[in-house]
PDB file of C-alpha atoms in Angstrom:
ATOM      1  CA  ALA A  41      20.118 -16.499  56.260  1.00  0.00           C
ATOM      2  CA  GLU A  42      18.407 -19.058  58.440  1.00  0.00           C
ATOM      3  CA  LEU A  43      19.006 -22.593  57.240  1.00  0.00           C
ATOM      4  CA  LEU A  44      17.646 -25.954  58.452  1.00  0.00           C
ATOM      5  CA  LEU A  45      20.240 -28.678  58.877  1.00  0.00           C
ATOM      6  CA  GLY A  46      19.804 -32.309  60.029  1.00  0.00           C
ATOM      7  CA  THR A  47      16.842 -34.406  59.188  1.00  0.00           C
ATOM      8  CA  LYS A  48      13.090 -34.104  58.958  1.00  0.00           C
ATOM      9  CA  ALA A  49      12.884 -35.945  62.321  1.00  0.00           C
ATOM     10  CA  SER A  50      15.424 -33.724  64.024  1.00  0.00           C
ATOM     11  CA  PRO A  51      15.889 -30.385  62.112  1.00  0.00           C
ATOM     12  CA  GLN A  52      18.281 -27.806  63.563  1.00  0.00           C
ATOM     13  CA  SER A  53      17.941 -24.105  62.681  1.00  0.00           C
ATOM     14  CA  VAL A  54      21.234 -22.285  61.989  1.00  0.00           C
ATOM     15  CA  LEU A  55      21.946 -18.549  61.352  1.00  0.00           C
ATOM     16  CA  VAL A  56      24.411 -17.947  58.674  1.00  0.00           C
ATOM     17  CA  SER A  57      25.961 -14.746  57.534  1.00  0.00           C
ATOM     18  CA  PHE A  58      28.764 -13.591  55.125  1.00  0.00           C
ATOM     19  CA  ASN A  59      29.630 -10.436  53.293  1.00  0.00           C
ATOM     20  CA  ALA A  60      30.147 -10.394  49.465  1.00  0.00           C
ATOM     21  CA  PRO A  61      30.508  -7.478  46.966  1.00  0.00           C
ATOM     22  CA  TYR A  62      28.054  -9.262  44.591  1.00  0.00           C
ATOM     23  CA  LYS A  63      24.348  -9.119  44.110  1.00  0.00           C
ATOM     24  CA  LEU A  64      22.168 -11.768  45.821  1.00  0.00           C
ATOM     25  CA  GLU A  65      20.703 -14.025  43.132  1.00  0.00           C
ATOM     26  CA  LYS A  66      17.086 -15.076  43.310  1.00  0.00           C
ATOM     27  CA  GLY A  67      15.184 -17.756  41.515  1.00  0.00           C
ATOM     28  CA  SER A  68      14.399 -21.436  41.651  1.00  0.00           C
ATOM     29  CA  VAL A  69      17.990 -22.605  40.850  1.00  0.00           C
ATOM     30  CA  PHE A  70      19.635 -20.521  43.489  1.00  0.00           C
ATOM     31  CA  ASP A  71      19.792 -21.225  47.203  1.00  0.00           C
ATOM     32  CA  VAL A  72      21.961 -18.676  48.856  1.00  0.00           C
ATOM     33  CA  GLU A  73      24.252 -17.272  46.261  1.00  0.00           C
ATOM     34  CA  CYS A  74      25.788 -13.922  45.334  1.00  0.00           C
ATOM     35  CA  ARG A  75      27.596 -13.385  42.087  1.00  0.00           C
ATOM     36  CA  ASP A  76      28.799 -10.980  39.434  1.00  0.00           C
ATOM     37  CA  GLY A  77      26.812 -11.713  36.284  1.00  0.00           C
ATOM     38  CA  LYS A  78      29.525 -10.155  34.046  1.00  0.00           C
ATOM     39  CA  THR A  79      32.623 -12.006  35.509  1.00  0.00           C
ATOM     40  CA  GLY A  80      31.066 -15.174  36.989  1.00  0.00           C
ATOM     41  CA  ASP A  81      32.886 -14.520  40.338  1.00  0.00           C
ATOM     42  CA  GLY A  82      30.600 -15.469  43.229  1.00  0.00           C
ATOM     43  CA  ALA A  83      29.963 -17.085  46.500  1.00  0.00           C
ATOM     44  CA  PHE A  84      27.399 -19.632  47.681  1.00  0.00           C
ATOM     45  CA  LEU A  85      26.471 -21.751  50.587  1.00  0.00           C
ATOM     46  CA  ALA A  86      26.333 -25.668  50.499  1.00  0.00           C
ATOM     47  CA  VAL A  87      25.479 -28.274  53.040  1.00  0.00           C
ATOM     48  CA  THR A  88      27.005 -31.717  53.156  1.00  0.00           C
ATOM     49  CA  GLU A  89      25.469 -35.033  54.036  1.00  0.00           C
ATOM     50  CA  SER A  90      25.731 -36.119  57.725  1.00  0.00           C
ATOM     51  CA  THR A  91      29.348 -36.137  59.045  1.00  0.00           C
ATOM     52  CA  ASN A  92      28.413 -39.231  61.235  1.00  0.00           C
ATOM     53  CA  GLY A  93      30.021 -37.611  64.251  1.00  0.00           C
ATOM     54  CA  LYS A  94      33.410 -36.999  62.661  1.00  0.00           C
ATOM     55  CA  SER A  95      35.171 -33.685  63.163  1.00  0.00           C
ATOM     56  CA  LEU A  96      36.269 -31.416  60.305  1.00  0.00           C
ATOM     57  CA  GLU A  97      39.893 -32.708  60.899  1.00  0.00           C
ATOM     58  CA  GLU A  98      38.682 -36.394  60.444  1.00  0.00           C
ATOM     59  CA  LEU A  99      36.873 -35.864  57.291  1.00  0.00           C
ATOM     60  CA  PRO A 100      38.828 -36.383  53.970  1.00  0.00           C
ATOM     61  CA  SER A 101      38.794 -33.472  51.519  1.00  0.00           C
ATOM     62  CA  SER A 102      36.901 -35.838  49.160  1.00  0.00           C
ATOM     63  CA  PHE A 103      33.906 -35.580  51.591  1.00  0.00           C
ATOM     64  CA  PHE A 104      33.460 -31.942  50.756  1.00  0.00           C
ATOM     65  CA  LEU A 105      34.317 -32.177  47.019  1.00  0.00           C
ATOM     66  CA  GLU A 106      31.691 -34.853  46.529  1.00  0.00           C
ATOM     67  CA  ARG A 107      28.998 -32.297  47.530  1.00  0.00           C
ATOM     68  CA  LEU A 108      30.536 -29.481  45.540  1.00  0.00           C
ATOM     69  CA  PHE A 109      31.054 -31.390  42.369  1.00  0.00           C
ATOM     70  CA  ASP A 110      28.049 -33.781  42.444  1.00  0.00           C
ATOM     71  CA  PRO A 111      25.784 -33.859  39.366  1.00  0.00           C
ATOM     72  CA  THR A 112      23.378 -31.285  41.017  1.00  0.00           C
ATOM     73  CA  GLY A 113      26.207 -29.200  42.282  1.00  0.00           C
ATOM     74  CA  ARG A 114      26.701 -25.518  41.549  1.00  0.00           C
ATOM     75  CA  PHE A 115      29.805 -26.250  39.245  1.00  0.00           C
ATOM     76  CA  SER A 116      28.161 -29.145  37.387  1.00  0.00           C
ATOM     77  CA  PHE A 117      25.350 -27.426  35.463  1.00  0.00           C
ATOM     78  CA  TYR A 118      26.985 -28.144  32.070  1.00  0.00           C
ATOM     79  CA  GLY A 119      28.922 -31.322  32.999  1.00  0.00           C
ATOM     80  CA  PRO A 120      31.218 -32.571  35.658  1.00  0.00           C
ATOM     81  CA  PRO A 121      34.249 -30.421  36.521  1.00  0.00           C
ATOM     82  CA  THR A 122      37.652 -31.713  35.511  1.00  0.00           C
ATOM     83  CA  ASP A 123      41.295 -31.360  36.787  1.00  0.00           C
ATOM     84  CA  VAL A 124      39.983 -30.985  40.380  1.00  0.00           C
ATOM     85  CA  LYS A 125      42.867 -30.436  42.680  1.00  0.00           C
ATOM     86  CA  VAL A 126      43.011 -29.531  46.379  1.00  0.00           C
ATOM     87  CA  LYS A 127      45.985 -27.173  46.632  1.00  0.00           C
ATOM     88  CA  LYS A 128      45.880 -26.696  50.429  1.00  0.00           C
ATOM     89  CA  SER A 129      43.704 -27.821  53.338  1.00  0.00           C
ATOM     90  CA  THR A 130      44.014 -26.002  56.695  1.00  0.00           C
ATOM     91  CA  LEU A 131      42.241 -26.142  60.050  1.00  0.00           C
ATOM     92  CA  LEU A 132      41.288 -22.644  61.399  1.00  0.00           C
ATOM     93  CA  ASP A 133      40.148 -21.425  64.777  1.00  0.00           C
ATOM     94  CA  ASN A 134      41.282 -24.418  66.705  1.00  0.00           C
ATOM     95  CA  GLY A 135      39.564 -26.911  64.431  1.00  0.00           C
ATOM     96  CA  GLU A 136      36.277 -25.000  64.352  1.00  0.00           C
ATOM     97  CA  ARG A 137      36.616 -24.305  60.609  1.00  0.00           C
ATOM     98  CA  ARG A 138      38.446 -25.833  57.711  1.00  0.00           C
ATOM     99  CA  MET A 139      39.697 -24.075  54.652  1.00  0.00           C
ATOM    100  CA  LEU A 140      40.224 -25.906  51.293  1.00  0.00           C
ATOM    101  CA  GLN A 141      41.990 -24.079  48.385  1.00  0.00           C
ATOM    102  CA  LEU A 142      41.008 -25.683  45.034  1.00  0.00           C
ATOM    103  CA  THR A 143      41.531 -25.487  41.324  1.00  0.00           C
ATOM    104  CA  PHE A 144      39.368 -27.094  38.728  1.00  0.00           C
ATOM    105  CA  SER A 145      37.926 -26.610  35.227  1.00  0.00           C
ATOM    106  CA  ASN A 146      34.165 -26.452  34.356  1.00  0.00           C
ATOM    107  CA  LEU A 147      32.349 -26.109  31.092  1.00  0.00           C
ATOM    108  CA  SER A 148      31.217 -22.692  29.925  1.00  0.00           C
ATOM    109  CA  GLN A 149      27.531 -22.308  28.950  1.00  0.00           C
ATOM    110  CA  SER A 150      28.194 -20.048  26.034  1.00  0.00           C
ATOM    111  CA  THR A 151      31.353 -21.509  24.423  1.00  0.00           C
ATOM    112  CA  ASN A 152      31.285 -25.126  25.805  1.00  0.00           C
ATOM    113  CA  ALA A 153      34.963 -24.701  26.504  1.00  0.00           C
ATOM    114  CA  GLU A 154      36.672 -25.694  29.760  1.00  0.00           C
ATOM    115  CA  ILE A 155      37.284 -22.655  32.011  1.00  0.00           C
ATOM    116  CA  PRO A 156      39.970 -22.950  34.684  1.00  0.00           C
ATOM    117  CA  ARG A 157      38.745 -21.740  38.099  1.00  0.00           C
ATOM    118  CA  ASN A 158      40.006 -21.332  41.586  1.00  0.00           C
ATOM    119  CA  ALA A 159      37.999 -21.550  44.663  1.00  0.00           C
ATOM    120  CA  VAL A 160      38.346 -21.284  48.373  1.00  0.00           C
ATOM    121  CA  VAL A 161      35.901 -23.233  50.668  1.00  0.00           C
ATOM    122  CA  VAL A 162      35.555 -22.778  54.417  1.00  0.00           C
ATOM    123  CA  ALA A 163      33.431 -25.461  56.178  1.00  0.00           C
ATOM    124  CA  THR A 164      32.210 -25.542  59.743  1.00  0.00           C
ATOM    125  CA  ILE A 165      29.954 -28.058  61.733  1.00  0.00           C
ATOM    126  CA  PRO A 166      27.570 -25.692  63.679  1.00  0.00           C
ATOM    127  CA  LYS A 167      27.142 -26.860  67.275  1.00  0.00           C
ATOM    128  CA  GLY A 168      24.282 -29.149  67.805  1.00  0.00           C
ATOM    129  CA  THR A 169      24.280 -30.414  64.081  1.00  0.00           C
ATOM    130  CA  SER A 170      25.802 -33.190  62.053  1.00  0.00           C
ATOM    131  CA  ASN A 171      26.189 -31.503  58.727  1.00  0.00           C
ATOM    132  CA  ALA A 172      28.999 -29.476  57.579  1.00  0.00           C
ATOM    133  CA  LEU A 173      27.952 -26.014  56.216  1.00  0.00           C
ATOM    134  CA  MET A 174      30.273 -24.593  53.596  1.00  0.00           C
ATOM    135  CA  ILE A 175      30.802 -21.321  51.925  1.00  0.00           C
ATOM    136  CA  VAL A 176      32.420 -21.354  48.512  1.00  0.00           C
ATOM    137  CA  ALA A 177      34.058 -18.275  46.771  1.00  0.00           C
ATOM    138  CA  SER A 178      35.336 -18.613  43.333  1.00  0.00           C
ATOM    139  CA  SER A 179      36.703 -16.792  40.275  1.00  0.00           C
ATOM    140  CA  ASN A 180      38.185 -17.782  36.862  1.00  0.00           C
ATOM    141  CA  SER A 181      41.858 -18.434  37.180  1.00  0.00           C
ATOM    142  CA  SER A 182      43.108 -15.317  35.400  1.00  0.00           C
ATOM    143  CA  ARG A 183      40.992 -13.020  37.479  1.00  0.00           C
ATOM    144  CA  TRP A 184      42.048 -15.071  40.638  1.00  0.00           C
ATOM    145  CA  ARG A 185      45.663 -14.211  40.070  1.00  0.00           C
ATOM    146  CA  LYS A 186      45.591 -10.865  38.433  1.00  0.00           C
ATOM    147  CA  GLY A 187      42.159  -9.268  39.029  1.00  0.00           C
ATOM    148  CA  GLY A 188      41.696  -9.401  42.723  1.00  0.00           C
ATOM    149  CA  GLY A 189      39.693 -12.523  42.689  1.00  0.00           C
ATOM    150  CA  GLU A 190      41.739 -14.310  45.312  1.00  0.00           C
ATOM    151  CA  SER A 191      41.793 -11.364  47.775  1.00  0.00           C
ATOM    152  CA  ARG A 192      37.908 -10.888  47.430  1.00  0.00           C
ATOM    153  CA  ALA A 193      37.301 -14.612  47.973  1.00  0.00           C
ATOM    154  CA  MET A 194      39.406 -14.558  51.117  1.00  0.00           C
ATOM    155  CA  GLU A 195      37.517 -11.547  52.490  1.00  0.00           C
ATOM    156  CA  ILE A 196      34.274 -13.286  51.774  1.00  0.00           C
ATOM    157  CA  VAL A 197      35.093 -16.633  53.461  1.00  0.00           C
ATOM    158  CA  ASP A 198      36.776 -14.735  56.420  1.00  0.00           C
ATOM    159  CA  SER A 199      33.337 -13.070  57.027  1.00  0.00           C
ATOM    160  CA  PHE A 200      31.443 -16.417  57.051  1.00  0.00           C
ATOM    161  CA  ARG A 201      29.823 -17.323  60.355  1.00  0.00           C
ATOM    162  CA  ALA A 202      27.204 -20.034  61.298  1.00  0.00           C
ATOM    163  CA  VAL A 203      25.684 -20.299  64.691  1.00  0.00           C
ATOM    164  CA  PRO A 204      22.753 -22.295  66.128  1.00  0.00           C
ATOM    165  CA  ALA A 205      19.585 -20.208  66.122  1.00  0.00           C
ATOM    166  CA  PRO A 206      18.054 -19.296  69.393  1.00  0.00           C
ATOM    167  CA  LYS A 207      15.445 -21.849  70.607  1.00  0.00           C
ATOM    168  CA  SER A 208      11.925 -20.887  69.889  1.00  0.00           C
ATOM    169  CA  SER A 209       8.405 -22.233  70.320  1.00  0.00           C
ATOM    170  CA  MET A 210       7.683 -21.468  66.698  1.00  0.00           C
ATOM    171  CA  LYS A 211       7.202 -24.222  64.360  1.00  0.00           C
ATOM    172  CA  LEU A 212       9.929 -24.883  61.800  1.00  0.00           C
ATOM    173  CA  ARG A 213       8.953 -24.600  58.181  1.00  0.00           C
ATOM    174  CA  VAL A 214      11.129 -25.346  55.157  1.00  0.00           C
ATOM    175  CA  LYS A 215      10.584 -24.418  51.496  1.00  0.00           C
ATOM    176  CA  ASP A 216      10.044 -27.453  49.461  1.00  0.00           C
ATOM    177  CA  ARG A 217      12.291 -27.023  46.392  1.00  0.00           C
ATOM    178  CA  SER A 218      10.122 -29.141  44.215  1.00  0.00           C
ATOM    179  CA  ASN A 219       6.969 -26.995  44.214  1.00  0.00           C
ATOM    180  CA  GLY A 220       7.514 -23.936  46.371  1.00  0.00           C
ATOM    181  CA  ALA A 221       5.188 -25.100  49.148  1.00  0.00           C
ATOM    182  CA  SER A 222       6.128 -25.338  52.815  1.00  0.00           C
ATOM    183  CA  ILE A 223       6.808 -28.420  54.772  1.00  0.00           C
ATOM    184  CA  ASP A 224       5.837 -28.485  58.545  1.00  0.00           C
ATOM    185  CA  PHE A 225       8.391 -30.161  60.910  1.00  0.00           C
TER     186      PHE A 225
END
């Protein structure tokens, strides 16, 4: 996928890839997301606000969680997640990537019950940008432990790469999520 990071005044094109064993979802509520419709296991990309020049090591875990669990976040469709805990935070690849291992509960659409989930997040700040780009892979807690959810999630986040796109004289265009039109930069 090609994503635009930064601001309207200074957009930066980034090429992003990852491998997931799930179907790529399409529609107005999905950005880049792959998931298994039967189990709810899945992976998606998310972009943070500006890091204001801080490195991944300098950013608190809460910086990433605010984006993931904000009211418009993927896990907040039916209410804010509860019992959010960061189990582990690790720098990878000499500080180029940061991994967070999380547990939380979110509301089920069908039963309105809280479902415990596990997730792994890997964040990177692509060169030349000031936003952290994250991949998030998650599964419900029982499948995480006994159904291979954890190993699948680790394979997905291990495959995640984000690099600056080659410079081009082409005009950057972004899809306006409010009405499907294009915006020229």
